[in-house]
Amino acid sequence: MGTKGRAIVGMDVDELIGLLNRAYADEWLAHYQYWLGAKLVKGPMKDNAITELMEHAADELRHADMVAERIIQLGGDPVLTPKDWYEHTNCGYDSPEDPYIRVLLEQNIKGEQCAIEVYQALMQTTRDADPVTYELALQILNDEVEHEEDLQSLLEDLDLMVSRK
Ligand code: FE
Ligand code: FE
Ligand code: MG
């Protein structure tokens, strides 16, 4: 923990660590949802979907890393055991019980929309209180906005392809 780095935070640091741990749990669950979805996905345009889902899985793991680093900088512990991810998560986990591409894309779009709300809220909370976390949330938000659009355009292409046959 950096003492001065922690001292300049203009809000309750434990509360901030709590918010970051919620986002941290979200990122791991999102990582797994994408990673497993990429293994199971079936249907038209499957190969495009696998590429996109695997890229997003890697991005979510990178986000988990970024959030963990910030939690540790602030003197906190990232959620110590996977079974506690469910207690902390904002966005939950949608298991890929139906591997059809359309269903998987819709599940993941819903997850991205939740993530966008989470980082938007984190930016609002930290805007004046903690520019370091604000900047982190902004970087991640940029990725989540891109993820949502990637999946929605894939879904659009899928619908065009299916409807024009
Ligand atoms: Fe993410
Ligand atoms: Fe994402
Ligand atoms: Mg992408």
PDB file of C-alpha atoms and ligand atoms in Angstrom:
ATOM      1  CA  MET A   1       0.000   0.000   0.000  1.00  0.00           C
ATOM      2  CA  GLY A   2       1.267   3.491  -0.875  1.00  0.00           C
ATOM      3  CA  THR A   3       0.463   5.694   2.104  1.00  0.00           C
ATOM      4  CA  LYS A   4       0.369   9.034   0.261  1.00  0.00           C
ATOM      5  CA  GLY A   5      -1.455   7.471  -2.666  1.00  0.00           C
ATOM      6  CA  ARG A   6      -4.091   6.266  -0.239  1.00  0.00           C
ATOM      7  CA  ALA A   7      -4.172   9.520   1.737  1.00  0.00           C
ATOM      8  CA  ILE A   8      -5.141  11.627  -1.298  1.00  0.00           C
ATOM      9  CA  VAL A   9      -8.305   9.612  -1.889  1.00  0.00           C
ATOM     10  CA  GLY A  10     -11.168  11.933  -0.973  1.00  0.00           C
ATOM     11  CA  MET A  11     -13.674   9.278  -0.052  1.00  0.00           C
ATOM     12  CA  ASP A  12     -13.986   6.333   2.305  1.00  0.00           C
ATOM     13  CA  VAL A  13     -11.235   4.003   1.071  1.00  0.00           C
ATOM     14  CA  ASP A  14     -12.875   0.832   2.371  1.00  0.00           C
ATOM     15  CA  GLU A  15     -16.062   1.753   0.547  1.00  0.00           C
ATOM     16  CA  LEU A  16     -14.037   2.311  -2.622  1.00  0.00           C
ATOM     17  CA  ILE A  17     -12.282  -1.043  -2.214  1.00  0.00           C
ATOM     18  CA  GLY A  18     -15.728  -2.610  -1.807  1.00  0.00           C
ATOM     19  CA  LEU A  19     -16.893  -1.113  -5.105  1.00  0.00           C
ATOM     20  CA  LEU A  20     -13.704  -2.224  -6.829  1.00  0.00           C
ATOM     21  CA  ASN A  21     -14.125  -5.761  -5.504  1.00  0.00           C
ATOM     22  CA  ARG A  22     -17.628  -5.894  -6.961  1.00  0.00           C
ATOM     23  CA  ALA A  23     -16.211  -4.923 -10.347  1.00  0.00           C
ATOM     24  CA  TYR A  24     -13.388  -7.427  -9.852  1.00  0.00           C
ATOM     25  CA  ALA A  25     -15.855 -10.287  -9.313  1.00  0.00           C
ATOM     26  CA  ASP A  26     -17.791  -9.136 -12.405  1.00  0.00           C
ATOM     27  CA  GLU A  27     -14.659  -9.273 -14.541  1.00  0.00           C
ATOM     28  CA  TRP A  28     -13.751 -12.832 -13.568  1.00  0.00           C
ATOM     29  CA  LEU A  29     -17.298 -14.048 -14.147  1.00  0.00           C
ATOM     30  CA  ALA A  30     -17.412 -12.219 -17.500  1.00  0.00           C
ATOM     31  CA  HIS A  31     -14.069 -13.761 -18.430  1.00  0.00           C
ATOM     32  CA  TYR A  32     -15.341 -17.253 -17.715  1.00  0.00           C
ATOM     33  CA  GLN A  33     -18.674 -16.675 -19.440  1.00  0.00           C
ATOM     34  CA  TYR A  34     -16.884 -15.585 -22.636  1.00  0.00           C
ATOM     35  CA  TRP A  35     -14.193 -18.223 -22.417  1.00  0.00           C
ATOM     36  CA  LEU A  36     -16.661 -21.073 -21.999  1.00  0.00           C
ATOM     37  CA  GLY A  37     -19.085 -19.587 -24.539  1.00  0.00           C
ATOM     38  CA  ALA A  38     -16.281 -19.623 -27.121  1.00  0.00           C
ATOM     39  CA  LYS A  39     -15.810 -23.366 -26.523  1.00  0.00           C
ATOM     40  CA  LEU A  40     -19.493 -24.239 -26.767  1.00  0.00           C
ATOM     41  CA  VAL A  41     -20.948 -21.864 -29.374  1.00  0.00           C
ATOM     42  CA  LYS A  42     -22.923 -23.458 -32.216  1.00  0.00           C
ATOM     43  CA  GLY A  43     -24.662 -22.108 -35.296  1.00  0.00           C
ATOM     44  CA  PRO A  44     -24.060 -19.855 -38.303  1.00  0.00           C
ATOM     45  CA  MET A  45     -21.039 -17.520 -38.152  1.00  0.00           C
ATOM     46  CA  LYS A  46     -19.634 -19.614 -35.341  1.00  0.00           C
ATOM     47  CA  ASP A  47     -16.019 -18.897 -36.325  1.00  0.00           C
ATOM     48  CA  ASN A  48     -16.493 -15.120 -36.195  1.00  0.00           C
ATOM     49  CA  ALA A  49     -18.161 -15.500 -32.826  1.00  0.00           C
ATOM     50  CA  ILE A  50     -15.340 -17.660 -31.436  1.00  0.00           C
ATOM     51  CA  THR A  51     -12.749 -15.035 -32.416  1.00  0.00           C
ATOM     52  CA  GLU A  52     -14.746 -12.227 -30.820  1.00  0.00           C
ATOM     53  CA  LEU A  53     -15.630 -14.154 -27.656  1.00  0.00           C
ATOM     54  CA  MET A  54     -12.002 -15.191 -27.110  1.00  0.00           C
ATOM     55  CA  GLU A  55     -10.815 -11.596 -27.557  1.00  0.00           C
ATOM     56  CA  HIS A  56     -13.357 -10.395 -25.048  1.00  0.00           C
ATOM     57  CA  ALA A  57     -12.426 -13.174 -22.621  1.00  0.00           C
ATOM     58  CA  ALA A  58      -8.821 -11.922 -22.747  1.00  0.00           C
ATOM     59  CA  ASP A  59      -9.968  -8.308 -22.247  1.00  0.00           C
ATOM     60  CA  GLU A  60     -12.069  -9.202 -19.192  1.00  0.00           C
ATOM     61  CA  LEU A  61      -9.114 -11.014 -17.616  1.00  0.00           C
ATOM     62  CA  ARG A  62      -6.957  -7.939 -18.285  1.00  0.00           C
ATOM     63  CA  HIS A  63      -9.641  -5.818 -16.607  1.00  0.00           C
ATOM     64  CA  ALA A  64      -9.584  -8.127 -13.570  1.00  0.00           C
ATOM     65  CA  ASP A  65      -5.821  -7.580 -13.443  1.00  0.00           C
ATOM     66  CA  MET A  66      -6.173  -3.777 -13.640  1.00  0.00           C
ATOM     67  CA  VAL A  67      -8.822  -3.685 -10.917  1.00  0.00           C
ATOM     68  CA  ALA A  68      -6.811  -6.046  -8.674  1.00  0.00           C
ATOM     69  CA  GLU A  69      -3.759  -3.771  -8.979  1.00  0.00           C
ATOM     70  CA  ARG A  70      -5.812  -0.777  -7.858  1.00  0.00           C
ATOM     71  CA  ILE A  71      -7.328  -2.665  -4.917  1.00  0.00           C
ATOM     72  CA  ILE A  72      -3.835  -3.659  -3.774  1.00  0.00           C
ATOM     73  CA  GLN A  73      -2.547  -0.077  -4.212  1.00  0.00           C
ATOM     74  CA  LEU A  74      -5.326   1.050  -1.902  1.00  0.00           C
ATOM     75  CA  GLY A  75      -4.334  -1.493   0.739  1.00  0.00           C
ATOM     76  CA  GLY A  76      -7.150  -3.954   0.069  1.00  0.00           C
ATOM     77  CA  ASP A  77      -7.317  -7.593  -0.933  1.00  0.00           C
ATOM     78  CA  PRO A  78      -8.970  -8.684  -4.159  1.00  0.00           C
ATOM     79  CA  VAL A  79     -11.754 -11.218  -3.373  1.00  0.00           C
ATOM     80  CA  LEU A  80      -9.742 -14.115  -2.014  1.00  0.00           C
ATOM     81  CA  THR A  81     -11.767 -17.079  -3.154  1.00  0.00           C
ATOM     82  CA  PRO A  82     -13.830 -17.697  -6.317  1.00  0.00           C
ATOM     83  CA  LYS A  83     -16.859 -18.843  -4.369  1.00  0.00           C
ATOM     84  CA  ASP A  84     -17.152 -15.279  -3.028  1.00  0.00           C
ATOM     85  CA  TRP A  85     -17.417 -13.826  -6.539  1.00  0.00           C
ATOM     86  CA  TYR A  86     -21.157 -14.460  -6.378  1.00  0.00           C
ATOM     87  CA  GLU A  87     -21.485 -12.442  -3.178  1.00  0.00           C
ATOM     88  CA  HIS A  88     -19.756  -9.439  -4.703  1.00  0.00           C
ATOM     89  CA  THR A  89     -20.861  -9.437  -8.339  1.00  0.00           C
ATOM     90  CA  ASN A  90     -23.067  -6.687  -9.774  1.00  0.00           C
ATOM     91  CA  CYS A  91     -23.718  -8.351 -13.114  1.00  0.00           C
ATOM     92  CA  GLY A  92     -23.843 -12.038 -12.178  1.00  0.00           C
ATOM     93  CA  TYR A  93     -23.163 -14.969 -14.458  1.00  0.00           C
ATOM     94  CA  ASP A  94     -25.290 -16.343 -17.290  1.00  0.00           C
ATOM     95  CA  SER A  95     -24.334 -19.959 -17.872  1.00  0.00           C
ATOM     96  CA  PRO A  96     -24.239 -21.003 -21.530  1.00  0.00           C
ATOM     97  CA  GLU A  97     -26.895 -23.688 -21.184  1.00  0.00           C
ATOM     98  CA  ASP A  98     -28.113 -23.006 -24.707  1.00  0.00           C
ATOM     99  CA  PRO A  99     -25.026 -22.807 -26.958  1.00  0.00           C
ATOM    100  CA  TYR A 100     -26.880 -21.350 -29.955  1.00  0.00           C
ATOM    101  CA  ILE A 101     -24.920 -18.289 -31.131  1.00  0.00           C
ATOM    102  CA  ARG A 102     -27.878 -15.892 -30.883  1.00  0.00           C
ATOM    103  CA  VAL A 103     -28.580 -16.836 -27.266  1.00  0.00           C
ATOM    104  CA  LEU A 104     -24.904 -16.533 -26.281  1.00  0.00           C
ATOM    105  CA  LEU A 105     -24.567 -13.153 -27.955  1.00  0.00           C
ATOM    106  CA  GLU A 106     -27.691 -11.868 -26.222  1.00  0.00           C
ATOM    107  CA  GLN A 107     -26.422 -13.069 -22.830  1.00  0.00           C
ATOM    108  CA  ASN A 108     -23.084 -11.374 -23.357  1.00  0.00           C
ATOM    109  CA  ILE A 109     -24.667  -8.140 -24.627  1.00  0.00           C
ATOM    110  CA  LYS A 110     -26.693  -8.025 -21.427  1.00  0.00           C
ATOM    111  CA  GLY A 111     -23.454  -8.498 -19.442  1.00  0.00           C
ATOM    112  CA  GLU A 112     -21.741  -5.681 -21.320  1.00  0.00           C
ATOM    113  CA  GLN A 113     -24.658  -3.344 -20.718  1.00  0.00           C
ATOM    114  CA  CYS A 114     -24.417  -4.105 -17.018  1.00  0.00           C
ATOM    115  CA  ALA A 115     -20.629  -3.519 -17.082  1.00  0.00           C
ATOM    116  CA  ILE A 116     -21.157  -0.159 -18.813  1.00  0.00           C
ATOM    117  CA  GLU A 117     -23.511   0.879 -16.001  1.00  0.00           C
ATOM    118  CA  VAL A 118     -21.047  -0.307 -13.336  1.00  0.00           C
ATOM    119  CA  TYR A 119     -18.094   1.692 -14.703  1.00  0.00           C
ATOM    120  CA  GLN A 120     -20.253   4.717 -15.433  1.00  0.00           C
ATOM    121  CA  ALA A 121     -21.375   4.665 -11.782  1.00  0.00           C
ATOM    122  CA  LEU A 122     -17.790   4.155 -10.568  1.00  0.00           C
ATOM    123  CA  MET A 123     -16.709   7.189 -12.599  1.00  0.00           C
ATOM    124  CA  GLN A 124     -19.470   9.283 -11.079  1.00  0.00           C
ATOM    125  CA  THR A 125     -18.464   8.201  -7.570  1.00  0.00           C
ATOM    126  CA  THR A 126     -14.755   8.879  -8.084  1.00  0.00           C
ATOM    127  CA  ARG A 127     -14.862  11.920 -10.407  1.00  0.00           C
ATOM    128  CA  ASP A 128     -13.724  14.379  -7.743  1.00  0.00           C
ATOM    129  CA  ALA A 129     -12.619  11.973  -5.019  1.00  0.00           C
ATOM    130  CA  ASP A 130     -10.111   9.732  -6.785  1.00  0.00           C
ATOM    131  CA  PRO A 131      -8.740  10.619 -10.225  1.00  0.00           C
ATOM    132  CA  VAL A 132      -6.660   7.430 -10.361  1.00  0.00           C
ATOM    133  CA  THR A 133      -9.675   5.132 -10.066  1.00  0.00           C
ATOM    134  CA  TYR A 134     -11.653   7.467 -12.309  1.00  0.00           C
ATOM    135  CA  GLU A 135      -9.047   7.058 -15.049  1.00  0.00           C
ATOM    136  CA  LEU A 136      -9.022   3.279 -14.563  1.00  0.00           C
ATOM    137  CA  ALA A 137     -12.823   3.131 -14.839  1.00  0.00           C
ATOM    138  CA  LEU A 138     -12.693   5.273 -17.976  1.00  0.00           C
ATOM    139  CA  GLN A 139     -10.167   2.966 -19.640  1.00  0.00           C
ATOM    140  CA  ILE A 140     -12.270  -0.083 -18.870  1.00  0.00           C
ATOM    141  CA  LEU A 141     -15.496   1.674 -19.876  1.00  0.00           C
ATOM    142  CA  ASN A 142     -13.980   2.343 -23.316  1.00  0.00           C
ATOM    143  CA  ASP A 143     -13.439  -1.400 -23.764  1.00  0.00           C
ATOM    144  CA  GLU A 144     -16.920  -2.336 -22.528  1.00  0.00           C
ATOM    145  CA  VAL A 145     -18.542   0.125 -24.937  1.00  0.00           C
ATOM    146  CA  GLU A 146     -16.532  -1.438 -27.756  1.00  0.00           C
ATOM    147  CA  HIS A 147     -17.494  -4.944 -26.602  1.00  0.00           C
ATOM    148  CA  GLU A 148     -21.199  -4.132 -26.645  1.00  0.00           C
ATOM    149  CA  GLU A 149     -20.985  -2.718 -30.162  1.00  0.00           C
ATOM    150  CA  ASP A 150     -18.918  -5.669 -31.443  1.00  0.00           C
ATOM    151  CA  LEU A 151     -21.531  -8.137 -30.208  1.00  0.00           C
ATOM    152  CA  GLN A 152     -24.490  -6.125 -31.413  1.00  0.00           C
ATOM    153  CA  SER A 153     -23.035  -5.819 -34.926  1.00  0.00           C
ATOM    154  CA  LEU A 154     -22.280  -9.546 -34.963  1.00  0.00           C
ATOM    155  CA  LEU A 155     -25.892 -10.196 -34.001  1.00  0.00           C
ATOM    156  CA  GLU A 156     -27.049  -7.839 -36.744  1.00  0.00           C
ATOM    157  CA  ASP A 157     -24.924  -9.674 -39.348  1.00  0.00           C
ATOM    158  CA  LEU A 158     -26.266 -12.979 -38.103  1.00  0.00           C
ATOM    159  CA  ASP A 159     -29.858 -11.782 -38.447  1.00  0.00           C
ATOM    160  CA  LEU A 160     -29.188 -10.459 -41.970  1.00  0.00           C
ATOM    161  CA  MET A 161     -27.625 -13.721 -43.007  1.00  0.00           C
ATOM    162  CA  VAL A 162     -30.417 -15.840 -41.586  1.00  0.00           C
ATOM    163  CA  SER A 163     -33.226 -13.633 -42.974  1.00  0.00           C
ATOM    164  CA  ARG A 164     -31.800 -13.437 -46.531  1.00  0.00           C
ATOM    165  CA  LYS A 165     -31.391 -17.129 -47.089  1.00  0.00           C
TER     166      LYS A 165
HETATM  167 FE    FE B   1     -14.515  -5.955 -18.444  1.00  0.00          FE
HETATM  168 FE    FE B   2     -16.604  -6.452 -21.695  1.00  0.00          FE
HETATM  169 MG    MG B   3     -14.187  -7.121 -29.785  1.00  0.00          MG
END
